Amino acid sequence: MMYKSEEEFLKAYNPNAYDRISLTTDILILSISDEASTNYRKSNKKYMSVLLVKRDDYPFKDKWCLPGGFLRVDEELEDCPKRILAQETNLHDIYLEQLYSYGGVNRDPRMRIVSVSYMALVDKNRLKDKLSPNASWFNINYFEEEDNVLVILDNGTDTIKFKIKKTLKELTTDRYKFEIAENNDLAFDHPLVIWAGIERLKNKIGYTDVVFNMMPELFALGDLQQVYEVILNKKLLDPAFRRIIADKVEKTDQVQTGAGHRPSALFRYKKSTKK
Amino acid sequence: MMYKSEEEFLKAYNPNAYDRISLTTDILILSISDEASTNYRKSNKKYMSVLLVKRDDYPFKDKWCLPGGFLRVDEELEDCPKRILAQETNLHDIYLEQLYSYGGVNRDPRMRIVSVSYMALVDKNRLKDKLSPNASWFNINYFEEEDNVLVILDNGTDTIKFKIKKTLKELTTDRYKFEIAENNDLAFDHPLVIWAGIERLKNKIGYTDVVFNMMPELFALGDLQQVYEVILNKKLLDPAFRRIIADKVEKTDQVQTGAGHRPSALFRYKKSTKK
DNA sequence: CTAATAGTGTCTATTAGACAGTATGTT
DNA sequence: AACATACTGTCTAATAGACACTATTAG
C-alpha cells in the first residue's frame, strides 16, 4: 500500500478500472473565521474560510484538497457529501447545495472520475474539537485582476496559492468561464470548485438567507455586516445594510458588551415575512 | 432485442451492470415557437418549446423523454451533450449550460445511473428539416399554484402532463426544493430537469443575454418582448422593457412590414457595453 | 375609418447611495 | 477625555412602474 512515487503507484493501479467511469463528490465547506485584533477597541477582522484535508496517499500525496469520496452504488447522491461531512466534522443537518459537476478526462490520474461538487455552509465555532485530525481551516484571500483571480489560502502553517483565469463566455452571455491558470498546491481541479463556491455564495447572499447558516444563534448587526462585507468583498454603508436585513432579523433583549465602545444589541435570524 | 414487457426486459438485463455506476447526460433543448393567429392583425402567440424524443426501447418504451446518452470513457463531459445535440438536430456551436446532476438510486430501473443535465437554447427556425425522425417540439404551458406547478406539454398530437411539488427548503433559504408529484407521461425524472431549466432560464434572462440565443438574427422589439413575457410568464410594460434592453440591441435600417399595423423596426443583438 | 401594434414622453413610487449626526461602552 | 463602534435621520440619485399619448399600416 506504500509506493515510492506517483508513477509507481499508477503503474500498480488496477488497469481494469480504466475502462469504467467512477463517481465522487467533493465538498466545499465554508465558514467565517475571526482574527484576534491587536487593538482592544477594534473588532476582529473576518475571513471566509474553507476546510481542507491533507491527502495521505497517491495521487497528490501530501497535498491539500477538498474532502470527498466515492459514491456507493446503493447511496443517494446527496447522501454521499452528507456522509463525508459527518466523517470530517461530525456535523449533521448542515446546509448543503449542489454546485457543479466536473468531468475532465484527465482530472484524476488514476482513472476516469466525474465529480459532483457540493457546497456546505457552517459556523465553525459550533464544531470545535470535532474535526478529523487531517483536516484544517484555511482563511481565504483573493485578489481580482483584469481577467485573473489570485486566491491565497492560509492556515497559519501552510499557504496555498492558485490563479484562476476568467474569460467571457460566448457573445450571448455576460458570464465568465473559469479555468485554472496556475496551481501547484491544491490537488485535482479543486481550485475551480472553491472559486465556483465563492461566486455562488456571493450571488446567493443577495436573494436568499443562506448567510445565517454561517452565523451563531445570536449575533450583533455589526458582525453580520462584516460577514456580508467579507463575502461580497466590499464595504457596505451602515444604513443601507440595516435596511436590507431589517426584516430578516429580530432583536433580542440581550446585548454584547465588553468591547471598548457602545454595546451592540444581539439579534437572531427571523424568517422574512414579505416576498 | 425485443421484449414483451418491461419486467421481461429487466430480467434479461446484464446483472453485472448493477454493481457499477453509469453516467449519462440529458439535454433540455429549449426554443420559442409561434402559433399562427386567426386574426390577420394580431401577432402570433408564442410559447416556450422543448425538444423531446420518443423512446423505442425499454425502459419507458414509447414514452417521450429528453435526448440523452451515455458518457464515453474518453469523452470530455461537455462533449457528451454536444454529441447528442448534433445527433438530434445537426446543430453545432449551440449555447449549452450545465443544469444539475441527478443521482437518485432508483431513477433508472436498469441500473444505477447518475445523469448530468444540460440546457441548450436554440432558435428552432434555424434548424428546420434537420430533426431526427423520432424527435418532436412540444409547446410548454405551466400553471403555478400554491405549492404545485402543473406543466402541460403539447406537440399537436400528444399531450404530456406532470405536476411538480414545490417545498420551501430549510429555514435559512427562501429557495424551493422540487419533487415530482404526478407523472405518467414523461420518462425518468425528466420533469425535474424541465422545470429546473425553466426556472434557470427565468432567472438568467434578468442578468445575462442568453435570450438572444433563441432569437433570429433580426427581430422586432415587440417579438423580443413577447419572448421575455413568455419566459417570465407575465406581461411587461412597453417603456420599461425598452429601457431594459436599450443597450443590448441595435437598430438596423430594415423594417418588418405586412402586418395590419405600423411596421416595426428590426434590431439585432449588440453586446452591451456597460456593466 | 378601424383594429392592432409601434414607439415615446412624463409623472410617480420605490429603492439605493451618501453623509452627517448622536449614543455609549472601555481604557 | 478619547477612541471605536452602534445606531438613526435625511437628503439625493437612480431605477422601476404606470399611464397617456402619437404613429402607421392592411384591410
Coordinates of C-alpha atoms (C1' of nucleotides) in Angstrom, one line a residue:
Chain A
M1 CA 0.0 0.0 0.0
M2 CA 3.0 2.3 0.1
Y3 CA 4.6 3.4 -3.1
K4 CA 7.8 5.3 -3.7
S5 CA 6.4 7.6 -6.3
E6 CA 3.3 8.6 -8.1
E7 CA 4.5 6.8 -11.2
E8 CA 5.0 3.6 -9.4
F9 CA 1.6 3.9 -7.8
L10 CA -0.1 4.5 -11.1
K11 CA 1.7 1.5 -12.7
A12 CA 0.4 -0.8 -10.0
Y13 CA -3.1 0.6 -10.1
N14 CA -5.8 -1.8 -11.3
P15 CA -5.8 -1.2 -15.1
N16 CA -9.3 -2.7 -15.3
A17 CA -10.5 0.4 -13.7
Y18 CA -9.6 2.4 -16.7
D19 CA -12.5 1.5 -18.9
R20 CA -15.2 2.5 -16.5
I21 CA -16.3 5.8 -15.0
S22 CA -16.3 6.4 -11.3
L23 CA -18.2 9.0 -9.4
T24 CA -17.1 11.0 -6.5
T25 CA -18.4 14.0 -4.6
D26 CA -16.3 16.8 -3.3
I27 CA -17.5 19.2 -0.6
L28 CA -16.6 22.8 -0.3
I29 CA -17.2 23.6 3.4
L30 CA -17.2 27.3 4.0
S31 CA -17.3 29.2 7.2
I32 CA -16.3 32.5 8.7
S33 CA -13.2 32.9 10.9
D34 CA -12.0 35.8 13.2
E35 CA -8.6 37.0 13.6
A36 CA -8.0 38.5 17.1
S37 CA -7.3 42.2 16.9
T38 CA -4.3 43.8 18.5
N39 CA -6.2 46.9 19.4
Y40 CA -8.7 46.2 22.2
R41 CA -11.2 48.6 20.7
K42 CA -11.1 47.3 17.2
S43 CA -13.4 44.5 16.1
N44 CA -11.8 41.3 14.8
K45 CA -11.0 41.0 11.2
K46 CA -13.1 38.4 9.5
Y47 CA -12.3 35.9 6.7
M48 CA -14.1 33.4 4.7
S49 CA -12.5 30.0 5.5
V50 CA -12.5 26.6 3.8
L51 CA -12.0 23.2 5.3
L52 CA -9.2 21.2 3.6
V53 CA -7.8 17.8 4.3
K54 CA -4.3 16.6 3.6
R55 CA -4.1 13.6 1.3
D56 CA -2.1 10.8 2.8
D57 CA -1.9 8.7 -0.4
Y58 CA -1.3 9.0 -4.1
P59 CA -2.3 10.7 -6.2
F60 CA -1.4 14.1 -4.9
K61 CA 0.1 12.6 -1.8
D62 CA 0.7 15.3 0.9
K63 CA -1.2 17.9 -0.9
W64 CA -4.3 19.6 0.5
C65 CA -7.6 19.0 -1.1
L66 CA -11.4 19.3 -0.5
P67 CA -13.0 16.5 1.5
G68 CA -14.5 14.0 -0.9
G69 CA -15.1 10.4 -1.6
F70 CA -16.6 7.8 -3.9
L71 CA -20.3 7.4 -4.4
R72 CA -21.6 4.0 -3.2
V73 CA -23.8 2.1 -5.6
D74 CA -26.7 2.0 -3.2
E75 CA -26.3 5.5 -1.9
E76 CA -28.4 8.5 -2.8
L77 CA -26.3 11.2 -4.5
E78 CA -26.9 13.8 -1.8
D79 CA -26.1 11.2 0.9
C80 CA -22.6 11.0 -0.2
P81 CA -21.5 14.5 0.7
K82 CA -23.5 14.2 3.9
R83 CA -21.6 11.0 4.8
I84 CA -18.3 12.6 4.2
L85 CA -19.3 15.8 6.1
A86 CA -20.2 13.7 9.1
Q87 CA -16.9 11.9 8.8
E88 CA -14.8 15.0 8.7
T89 CA -16.7 17.3 11.1
N90 CA -19.2 15.2 13.0
L91 CA -21.9 17.6 11.8
H92 CA -25.3 16.6 10.6
D93 CA -28.2 18.6 9.2
I94 CA -25.9 21.2 7.6
Y95 CA -26.8 23.5 4.7
L96 CA -25.7 21.6 1.6
E97 CA -26.2 22.6 -2.0
Q98 CA -25.0 21.1 -5.3
L99 CA -22.5 23.3 -7.1
Y100 CA -21.3 21.8 -10.3
S101 CA -20.2 18.6 -11.9
Y102 CA -16.6 18.2 -13.2
G103 CA -15.8 15.6 -15.7
G104 CA -12.5 16.4 -17.5
V105 CA -11.0 13.3 -19.0
N106 CA -7.7 13.7 -17.1
R107 CA -8.8 15.3 -13.9
D108 CA -7.7 12.3 -12.0
P109 CA -4.5 10.4 -13.0
R110 CA -5.9 7.1 -11.7
M111 CA -8.9 6.7 -13.9
R112 CA -11.9 8.5 -15.3
I113 CA -13.7 10.1 -12.5
V114 CA -16.6 12.5 -12.7
S115 CA -17.1 14.6 -9.6
V116 CA -20.2 16.2 -8.3
S117 CA -19.3 19.1 -6.1
Y118 CA -21.3 20.4 -3.2
M119 CA -21.1 23.5 -1.0
A120 CA -21.7 23.4 2.7
L121 CA -22.1 26.5 4.9
V122 CA -21.3 26.1 8.6
D123 CA -20.5 28.2 11.6
K124 CA -17.1 26.6 12.5
N125 CA -17.4 27.7 16.1
R126 CA -20.2 25.2 16.6
L127 CA -17.9 22.3 15.8
K128 CA -14.7 22.9 17.8
D129 CA -12.7 19.8 18.7
K130 CA -14.8 17.7 16.3
L131 CA -12.5 18.0 13.3
S132 CA -10.8 14.9 12.0
P133 CA -7.0 15.1 12.6
N134 CA -6.0 15.6 8.9
A135 CA -8.4 18.5 8.4
S136 CA -7.6 22.2 8.8
W137 CA -9.4 25.5 8.2
F138 CA -7.7 27.9 5.7
N139 CA -8.5 31.6 5.5
I140 CA -9.4 32.7 2.1
N141 CA -7.9 35.8 0.5
Y142 CA -8.5 36.7 -3.1
F143 CA -7.5 39.5 -5.5
E144 CA -9.4 40.1 -8.7
E145 CA -7.5 41.5 -11.6
E146 CA -8.5 42.2 -15.2
D147 CA -9.0 38.6 -16.2
N148 CA -7.5 36.6 -13.4
V149 CA -8.2 35.9 -9.8
L150 CA -5.4 35.2 -7.4
V151 CA -6.6 33.1 -4.5
I152 CA -4.5 32.6 -1.4
L153 CA -5.4 30.1 1.3
D154 CA -3.7 30.2 4.6
N155 CA -4.0 28.1 7.8
G156 CA -1.2 29.7 9.7
T157 CA 1.3 27.0 8.7
D158 CA 0.7 26.3 5.1
T159 CA 0.0 28.7 2.3
I160 CA -1.8 27.6 -0.9
K161 CA -1.8 29.8 -4.0
F162 CA -3.6 29.4 -7.2
K163 CA -4.7 31.5 -10.1
I164 CA -7.9 31.3 -12.0
K165 CA -8.3 32.7 -15.5
K166 CA -11.7 34.3 -16.3
T167 CA -12.8 34.5 -19.9
L168 CA -16.1 35.9 -21.1
K169 CA -18.2 33.1 -22.5
E170 CA -20.0 33.3 -25.8
L171 CA -21.2 36.5 -27.3
T172 CA -24.6 35.9 -25.8
T173 CA -23.7 35.7 -22.2
D174 CA -22.0 38.1 -19.8
R175 CA -21.0 35.4 -17.6
Y176 CA -17.5 34.1 -17.2
K177 CA -15.9 30.7 -17.8
F178 CA -13.2 29.8 -15.3
E179 CA -10.0 27.8 -15.9
I180 CA -7.0 27.0 -13.7
A181 CA -4.2 29.2 -14.8
E182 CA -1.7 28.3 -12.1
N183 CA -1.8 25.7 -9.3
N184 CA 0.9 23.8 -7.6
D185 CA -0.5 23.4 -4.2
L186 CA -4.1 22.1 -4.3
A187 CA -5.0 18.7 -5.5
F188 CA -7.1 17.9 -8.6
D189 CA -9.2 20.7 -10.1
H190 CA -10.3 21.8 -6.7
P191 CA -9.4 25.5 -7.3
L192 CA -12.3 25.6 -9.7
V193 CA -14.7 24.2 -7.0
I194 CA -13.5 26.7 -4.5
W195 CA -14.0 29.6 -6.9
A196 CA -17.3 28.3 -8.1
G197 CA -18.5 28.2 -4.5
I198 CA -17.3 31.7 -3.7
E199 CA -19.0 33.1 -6.7
R200 CA -22.2 31.2 -5.9
L201 CA -22.2 32.4 -2.3
K202 CA -21.5 36.0 -3.3
N203 CA -24.5 35.7 -5.6
K204 CA -26.9 33.9 -3.2
I205 CA -26.3 36.2 -0.3
G206 CA -28.3 38.7 -2.3
Y207 CA -31.5 36.8 -2.7
T208 CA -31.5 34.1 0.0
D209 CA -30.9 33.8 3.7
V210 CA -28.1 31.3 3.4
V211 CA -25.6 33.6 5.4
F212 CA -27.4 32.7 8.6
N213 CA -26.0 29.2 8.3
M214 CA -22.6 30.7 9.0
M215 CA -23.8 32.8 11.9
P216 CA -24.1 31.9 15.6
E217 CA -27.6 31.8 17.2
L218 CA -27.2 35.3 18.5
F219 CA -25.1 38.0 16.7
A220 CA -24.6 41.7 16.5
L221 CA -25.5 43.5 13.3
G222 CA -22.0 44.8 13.0
D223 CA -20.7 41.2 12.9
L224 CA -23.4 40.3 10.3
Q225 CA -22.4 43.3 8.2
Q226 CA -18.8 42.2 8.4
V227 CA -19.7 38.8 7.1
Y228 CA -21.6 40.3 4.2
E229 CA -18.6 42.5 3.5
V230 CA -16.1 39.7 3.5
I231 CA -18.3 37.6 1.2
L232 CA -19.1 40.4 -1.1
N233 CA -15.6 41.7 -0.9
K234 CA -16.6 45.3 -0.5
K235 CA -17.6 47.8 2.2
L236 CA -21.3 48.4 2.8
L237 CA -22.9 51.5 4.2
D238 CA -24.5 51.1 7.6
P239 CA -28.0 52.5 6.8
A240 CA -28.3 50.6 3.5
F241 CA -27.2 47.4 5.2
R242 CA -29.6 47.8 8.0
R243 CA -32.5 48.5 5.6
I244 CA -31.7 45.3 3.7
I245 CA -31.6 42.9 6.6
A246 CA -34.2 44.7 8.7
D247 CA -36.9 42.1 8.0
K248 CA -34.6 39.1 8.3
V249 CA -33.6 39.6 11.9
E250 CA -35.3 40.2 15.2
K251 CA -33.8 42.0 18.2
T252 CA -33.4 40.1 21.4
D253 CA -33.2 41.8 24.8
Q254 CA -29.5 40.8 25.1
V255 CA -26.6 43.0 24.4
Q256 CA -22.9 42.3 23.7
T257 CA -20.7 44.2 26.0
G258 CA -17.0 44.2 26.8
A259 CA -15.6 45.9 23.7
G260 CA -14.3 49.5 24.1
H261 CA -17.3 51.1 22.6
R262 CA -21.1 51.2 22.8
P263 CA -22.5 47.7 23.3
S264 CA -24.5 46.2 20.4
A265 CA -27.9 44.6 20.6
L266 CA -27.9 40.9 19.8
F267 CA -30.2 39.7 17.1
R268 CA -31.4 36.4 15.9
Y269 CA -32.4 35.2 12.4
K270 CA -36.1 35.6 11.6
K271 CA -37.7 34.1 8.6
S272 CA -38.6 37.1 6.4
T273 CA -42.3 37.6 6.1
K274 CA -42.6 39.5 2.9
K275 CA -41.6 38.3 -0.6
Chain B
M1 CA -33.5 -7.1 -28.6
M2 CA -37.3 -7.1 -28.4
Y3 CA -39.0 -7.8 -25.1
K4 CA -42.7 -8.3 -24.4
S5 CA -42.7 -6.2 -21.3
E6 CA -40.5 -4.1 -19.1
E7 CA -40.3 -6.8 -16.5
E8 CA -39.0 -9.3 -19.0
F9 CA -36.5 -6.8 -20.3
L10 CA -35.2 -6.1 -16.8
K11 CA -34.9 -9.8 -16.0
A12 CA -32.7 -10.2 -19.1
Y13 CA -30.6 -7.2 -18.4
N14 CA -27.0 -7.8 -17.6
P15 CA -27.0 -8.2 -13.8
N16 CA -23.3 -7.4 -13.7
A17 CA -24.2 -3.9 -14.6
Y18 CA -25.9 -3.5 -11.2
D19 CA -22.8 -3.0 -9.1
R20 CA -21.3 -0.2 -11.1
I21 CA -22.4 3.3 -11.7
S22 CA -23.1 4.7 -15.2
L23 CA -23.1 8.3 -16.3
T24 CA -25.4 9.9 -18.8
T25 CA -26.2 13.4 -19.8
D26 CA -29.6 14.6 -20.7
I27 CA -30.3 17.8 -22.6
L28 CA -33.1 20.2 -22.2
I29 CA -33.3 21.9 -25.6
L30 CA -35.5 25.0 -25.4
S31 CA -36.7 27.3 -28.1
I32 CA -39.6 29.6 -28.9
S33 CA -42.5 28.7 -31.1
D34 CA -45.2 30.7 -32.8
E35 CA -48.8 29.8 -33.1
A36 CA -50.4 31.3 -36.2
S37 CA -53.1 33.8 -35.3
T38 CA -56.6 33.6 -36.8
N39 CA -56.9 37.4 -36.9
Y40 CA -54.6 38.9 -39.6
R41 CA -53.9 41.9 -37.4
K42 CA -52.9 40.1 -34.2
S43 CA -49.4 38.9 -33.7
N44 CA -48.7 35.3 -33.2
K45 CA -49.0 33.8 -29.8
K46 CA -45.6 32.5 -28.5
Y47 CA -44.7 29.5 -26.4
M48 CA -41.6 28.1 -25.0
S49 CA -41.0 24.8 -26.5
V50 CA -38.9 21.7 -25.7
L51 CA -37.5 19.0 -27.9
L52 CA -38.4 15.5 -26.9
V53 CA -37.6 12.2 -28.4
K54 CA -39.7 9.0 -28.3
R55 CA -38.1 6.1 -26.7
D56 CA -38.2 3.0 -28.9
D57 CA -36.8 0.6 -26.3
Y58 CA -37.2 -0.4 -22.7
P59 CA -37.2 1.1 -20.1
F60 CA -40.1 3.6 -20.7
K61 CA -40.7 2.2 -24.2
D62 CA -42.9 4.5 -26.3
K63 CA -42.7 7.3 -23.8
W64 CA -41.3 10.7 -24.6
C65 CA -38.1 11.8 -22.9
L66 CA -35.3 14.3 -23.2
P67 CA -32.5 13.5 -25.6
G68 CA -29.6 11.9 -23.7
G69 CA -27.0 9.3 -23.8
F70 CA -24.1 7.6 -22.0
L71 CA -20.8 9.4 -21.4
R72 CA -17.9 7.6 -23.1
V73 CA -14.8 6.9 -21.1
D74 CA -12.6 9.0 -23.3
E75 CA -15.1 11.9 -23.8
E76 CA -15.0 15.2 -22.1
L77 CA -18.1 15.7 -20.0
E78 CA -19.4 18.7 -22.1
D79 CA -18.7 16.9 -25.3
C80 CA -21.3 14.3 -24.5
P81 CA -24.3 16.7 -24.7
K82 CA -22.7 18.3 -27.8
R83 CA -22.5 15.0 -29.5
I84 CA -26.2 14.1 -28.7
L85 CA -27.3 17.6 -29.8
A86 CA -25.5 17.2 -33.1
Q87 CA -27.2 13.8 -33.5
E88 CA -30.7 15.0 -32.9
T89 CA -30.6 18.4 -34.5
N90 CA -27.5 18.6 -36.7
L91 CA -26.6 21.8 -34.8
H92 CA -23.2 22.7 -33.5
D93 CA -21.9 25.7 -31.6
I94 CA -25.1 26.0 -29.6
Y95 CA -25.5 27.7 -26.2
L96 CA -25.1 24.9 -23.7
E97 CA -25.0 25.2 -19.9
Q98 CA -24.9 22.6 -17.2
L99 CA -28.0 22.5 -15.1
Y100 CA -27.9 19.9 -12.4
S101 CA -26.9 16.3 -11.6
Y102 CA -29.5 13.8 -10.7
G103 CA -28.5 10.6 -8.9
G104 CA -31.5 9.0 -7.2
V105 CA -30.8 5.3 -6.6
N106 CA -33.8 4.2 -8.5
R107 CA -34.1 6.8 -11.2
D108 CA -33.4 4.2 -13.9
P109 CA -34.8 0.7 -13.5
R110 CA -31.9 -0.9 -15.4
M111 CA -29.0 0.1 -13.1
R112 CA -27.5 2.9 -11.1
I113 CA -27.2 5.9 -13.4
V114 CA -26.2 9.4 -12.4
S115 CA -27.2 12.0 -15.0
V116 CA -25.7 15.4 -15.6
S117 CA -28.3 17.6 -17.2
Y118 CA -27.6 20.4 -19.6
M119 CA -29.8 23.2 -21.1
A120 CA -29.4 24.3 -24.7
L121 CA -31.1 27.4 -26.1
V122 CA -31.8 27.5 -29.8
D123 CA -33.9 29.3 -32.4
K124 CA -35.8 26.3 -33.8
N125 CA -36.4 28.1 -37.1
R126 CA -32.8 27.8 -37.9
L127 CA -32.9 24.0 -37.9
K128 CA -35.9 23.1 -40.0
D129 CA -35.9 19.7 -41.7
K130 CA -32.8 18.8 -39.7
L131 CA -34.6 17.0 -36.8
S132 CA -34.1 13.3 -36.3
P133 CA -37.3 11.4 -37.1
N134 CA -38.2 10.4 -33.6
A135 CA -37.9 13.9 -32.2
S136 CA -40.6 16.5 -31.8
W137 CA -41.1 20.0 -30.4
F138 CA -43.6 20.4 -27.6
N139 CA -45.1 23.7 -26.6
I140 CA -44.8 24.3 -22.9
N141 CA -47.7 25.6 -20.7
Y142 CA -47.5 25.8 -17.0
F143 CA -49.7 26.9 -14.2
E144 CA -48.3 27.8 -10.8
E145 CA -50.5 27.1 -7.8
E146 CA -49.8 27.4 -4.1
D147 CA -47.2 24.7 -3.8
N148 CA -47.5 22.9 -7.1
V149 CA -46.7 23.5 -10.7
L150 CA -48.8 21.8 -13.4
V151 CA -46.9 21.5 -16.6
I152 CA -48.5 20.6 -19.9
L153 CA -46.5 19.8 -23.0
D154 CA -48.2 19.6 -26.3
N155 CA -46.9 18.8 -29.8
G156 CA -50.3 18.9 -31.6
T157 CA -50.7 15.1 -31.4
D158 CA -49.6 14.1 -27.9
T159 CA -50.1 15.8 -24.6
I160 CA -47.8 15.3 -21.6
K161 CA -48.8 16.3 -18.2
F162 CA -46.9 16.3 -14.9
K163 CA -47.1 18.0 -11.6
I164 CA -44.1 19.3 -9.6
K165 CA -44.4 19.8 -5.9
K166 CA -42.6 22.9 -4.5
T167 CA -41.5 22.9 -0.9
L168 CA -39.5 25.6 0.8
K169 CA -36.1 24.3 1.7
E170 CA -34.6 24.8 5.2
L171 CA -35.3 27.7 7.3
T172 CA -32.4 29.5 6.0
T173 CA -33.2 29.6 2.4
D174 CA -36.1 31.1 0.5
R175 CA -35.5 28.7 -2.3
Y176 CA -37.6 25.8 -3.3
K177 CA -37.0 22.1 -3.5
F178 CA -38.8 20.4 -6.3
E179 CA -40.2 16.9 -6.4
I180 CA -42.3 15.0 -8.9
A181 CA -45.8 14.9 -7.6
E182 CA -47.5 13.3 -10.6
N183 CA -46.1 12.0 -13.8
N184 CA -47.3 9.2 -16.1
D185 CA -46.2 10.5 -19.5
L186 CA -42.5 11.5 -19.4
A187 CA -39.7 9.1 -18.9
F188 CA -37.3 9.0 -15.9
D189 CA -37.1 12.1 -13.7
H190 CA -37.1 14.4 -16.7
P191 CA -40.0 16.5 -15.3
L192 CA -37.5 17.8 -12.8
V193 CA -34.9 18.6 -15.5
I194 CA -37.5 20.5 -17.5
W195 CA -38.7 22.5 -14.5
A196 CA -35.1 23.2 -13.4
G197 CA -34.4 24.6 -16.8
I198 CA -37.4 26.8 -16.9
E199 CA -36.6 28.3 -13.5
R200 CA -33.0 28.8 -14.5
L201 CA -33.9 30.5 -17.8
K202 CA -36.4 32.7 -16.0
N203 CA -33.7 33.7 -13.7
K204 CA -30.9 34.1 -16.2
I205 CA -32.9 36.3 -18.6
G206 CA -32.6 39.0 -16.0
Y207 CA -28.9 39.3 -15.7
T208 CA -27.4 37.7 -18.9
D209 CA -28.1 38.0 -22.6
V210 CA -28.9 34.3 -23.1
V211 CA -32.3 35.1 -24.7
F212 CA -30.7 36.1 -27.9
N213 CA -29.7 32.5 -28.5
M214 CA -33.4 31.9 -29.1
M215 CA -33.9 34.8 -31.4
P216 CA -33.3 35.1 -35.2
E217 CA -30.6 37.4 -36.5
L218 CA -33.0 40.2 -37.0
F219 CA -36.1 40.7 -34.8
A220 CA -38.7 43.3 -33.9
L221 CA -38.7 44.6 -30.3
G222 CA -42.3 43.5 -30.0
D223 CA -41.3 39.9 -30.7
L224 CA -38.4 40.1 -28.2
Q225 CA -40.8 41.5 -25.6
Q226 CA -43.1 38.6 -26.2
V227 CA -40.3 36.2 -25.7
Y228 CA -39.4 37.8 -22.4
E229 CA -43.1 37.7 -21.5
V230 CA -43.5 34.0 -22.3
I231 CA -40.3 33.1 -20.3
L232 CA -41.1 35.3 -17.3
N233 CA -44.8 34.3 -17.5
K234 CA -46.0 37.8 -17.1
K235 CA -46.8 41.0 -19.1
L236 CA -44.3 43.7 -19.3
L237 CA -44.9 47.4 -19.8
D238 CA -43.5 48.7 -23.1
P239 CA -41.4 51.6 -21.8
A240 CA -39.9 49.6 -19.0
F241 CA -39.0 46.8 -21.4
R242 CA -37.4 49.2 -23.9
R243 CA -35.4 50.8 -21.2
I244 CA -34.0 47.4 -20.1
I245 CA -33.0 46.1 -23.5
A246 CA -32.0 49.5 -24.9
D247 CA -28.2 48.8 -24.7
K248 CA -28.4 45.2 -25.7
V249 CA -29.8 45.8 -29.2
E250 CA -29.0 48.0 -32.1
K251 CA -31.4 49.2 -34.8
T252 CA -30.9 48.2 -38.4
D253 CA -32.4 50.1 -41.3
Q254 CA -34.7 47.3 -42.1
V255 CA -38.4 47.2 -41.1
Q256 CA -40.9 44.4 -40.8
T257 CA -44.0 45.1 -42.8
G258 CA -47.1 43.1 -43.9
A259 CA -49.0 43.0 -40.6
G260 CA -52.1 45.1 -40.2
H261 CA -50.4 47.8 -38.3
R262 CA -47.5 50.1 -38.1
P263 CA -44.3 48.3 -39.3
S264 CA -41.7 47.6 -36.7
A265 CA -38.0 48.4 -37.0
L266 CA -35.7 45.4 -37.0
F267 CA -33.0 45.1 -34.4
R268 CA -30.0 42.9 -33.9
Y269 CA -28.2 41.8 -30.8
K270 CA -25.4 44.1 -29.6
K271 CA -23.1 43.2 -26.8
S272 CA -23.9 45.5 -24.0
T273 CA -21.1 48.0 -23.3
K274 CA -21.8 49.0 -19.8
K275 CA -21.6 46.9 -16.7
Chain C
dC1 C1' -62.2 54.5 -41.0
dT2 C1' -60.7 50.7 -37.7
dA3 C1' -58.2 47.5 -35.2
dA4 C1' -54.0 46.4 -33.8
dT5 C1' -49.3 47.0 -32.8
dA6 C1' -45.1 50.5 -32.7
dG7 C1' -42.9 53.7 -30.2
dT8 C1' -42.2 57.9 -26.9
dG9 C1' -42.9 61.4 -23.0
dT10 C1' -43.5 62.1 -18.5
dC11 C1' -45.1 61.7 -13.8
dT12 C1' -44.8 59.0 -9.5
dA13 C1' -43.3 55.5 -6.3
dT14 C1' -39.7 52.8 -4.7
dT15 C1' -35.2 51.7 -3.7
dA16 C1' -30.1 52.5 -3.4
dG17 C1' -26.3 55.6 -2.2
dA18 C1' -24.2 59.1 0.6
dC19 C1' -23.3 61.7 4.5
dA20 C1' -23.8 63.6 8.9
dG21 C1' -25.0 63.3 13.3
dT22 C1' -26.0 61.3 18.1
dA23 C1' -25.2 57.4 21.6
dT24 C1' -22.4 54.8 24.7
dG25 C1' -19.3 51.5 26.3
dT26 C1' -13.8 50.6 27.9
dT27 C1' -9.3 52.2 29.0
Chain D
dA1 C1' -11.4 62.5 27.6
dA2 C1' -10.7 59.7 23.5
dC3 C1' -11.5 56.1 20.6
dA4 C1' -14.1 52.9 18.2
dT5 C1' -18.2 51.2 17.0
dA6 C1' -23.7 51.3 17.4
dC7 C1' -27.4 53.3 15.5
dT8 C1' -30.6 56.8 13.1
dG9 C1' -32.3 60.8 10.2
dT10 C1' -32.5 62.7 6.0
dC11 C1' -31.3 64.3 1.5
dT12 C1' -30.3 62.8 -3.3
dA13 C1' -29.7 59.8 -7.3
dA14 C1' -31.1 56.1 -9.8
dT15 C1' -34.4 52.9 -11.2
dA16 C1' -39.0 50.7 -11.8
dG17 C1' -44.0 51.1 -12.5
dA18 C1' -47.8 53.3 -14.6
dC19 C1' -50.4 55.8 -17.8
dA20 C1' -51.3 58.5 -21.7
dC21 C1' -50.4 59.9 -26.0
dT22 C1' -49.0 59.8 -31.1
dA23 C1' -47.7 57.0 -35.4
dT24 C1' -48.6 53.9 -39.0
dT25 C1' -50.0 50.1 -41.6
dA26 C1' -53.6 46.3 -44.1
dG27 C1' -58.0 45.6 -45.0

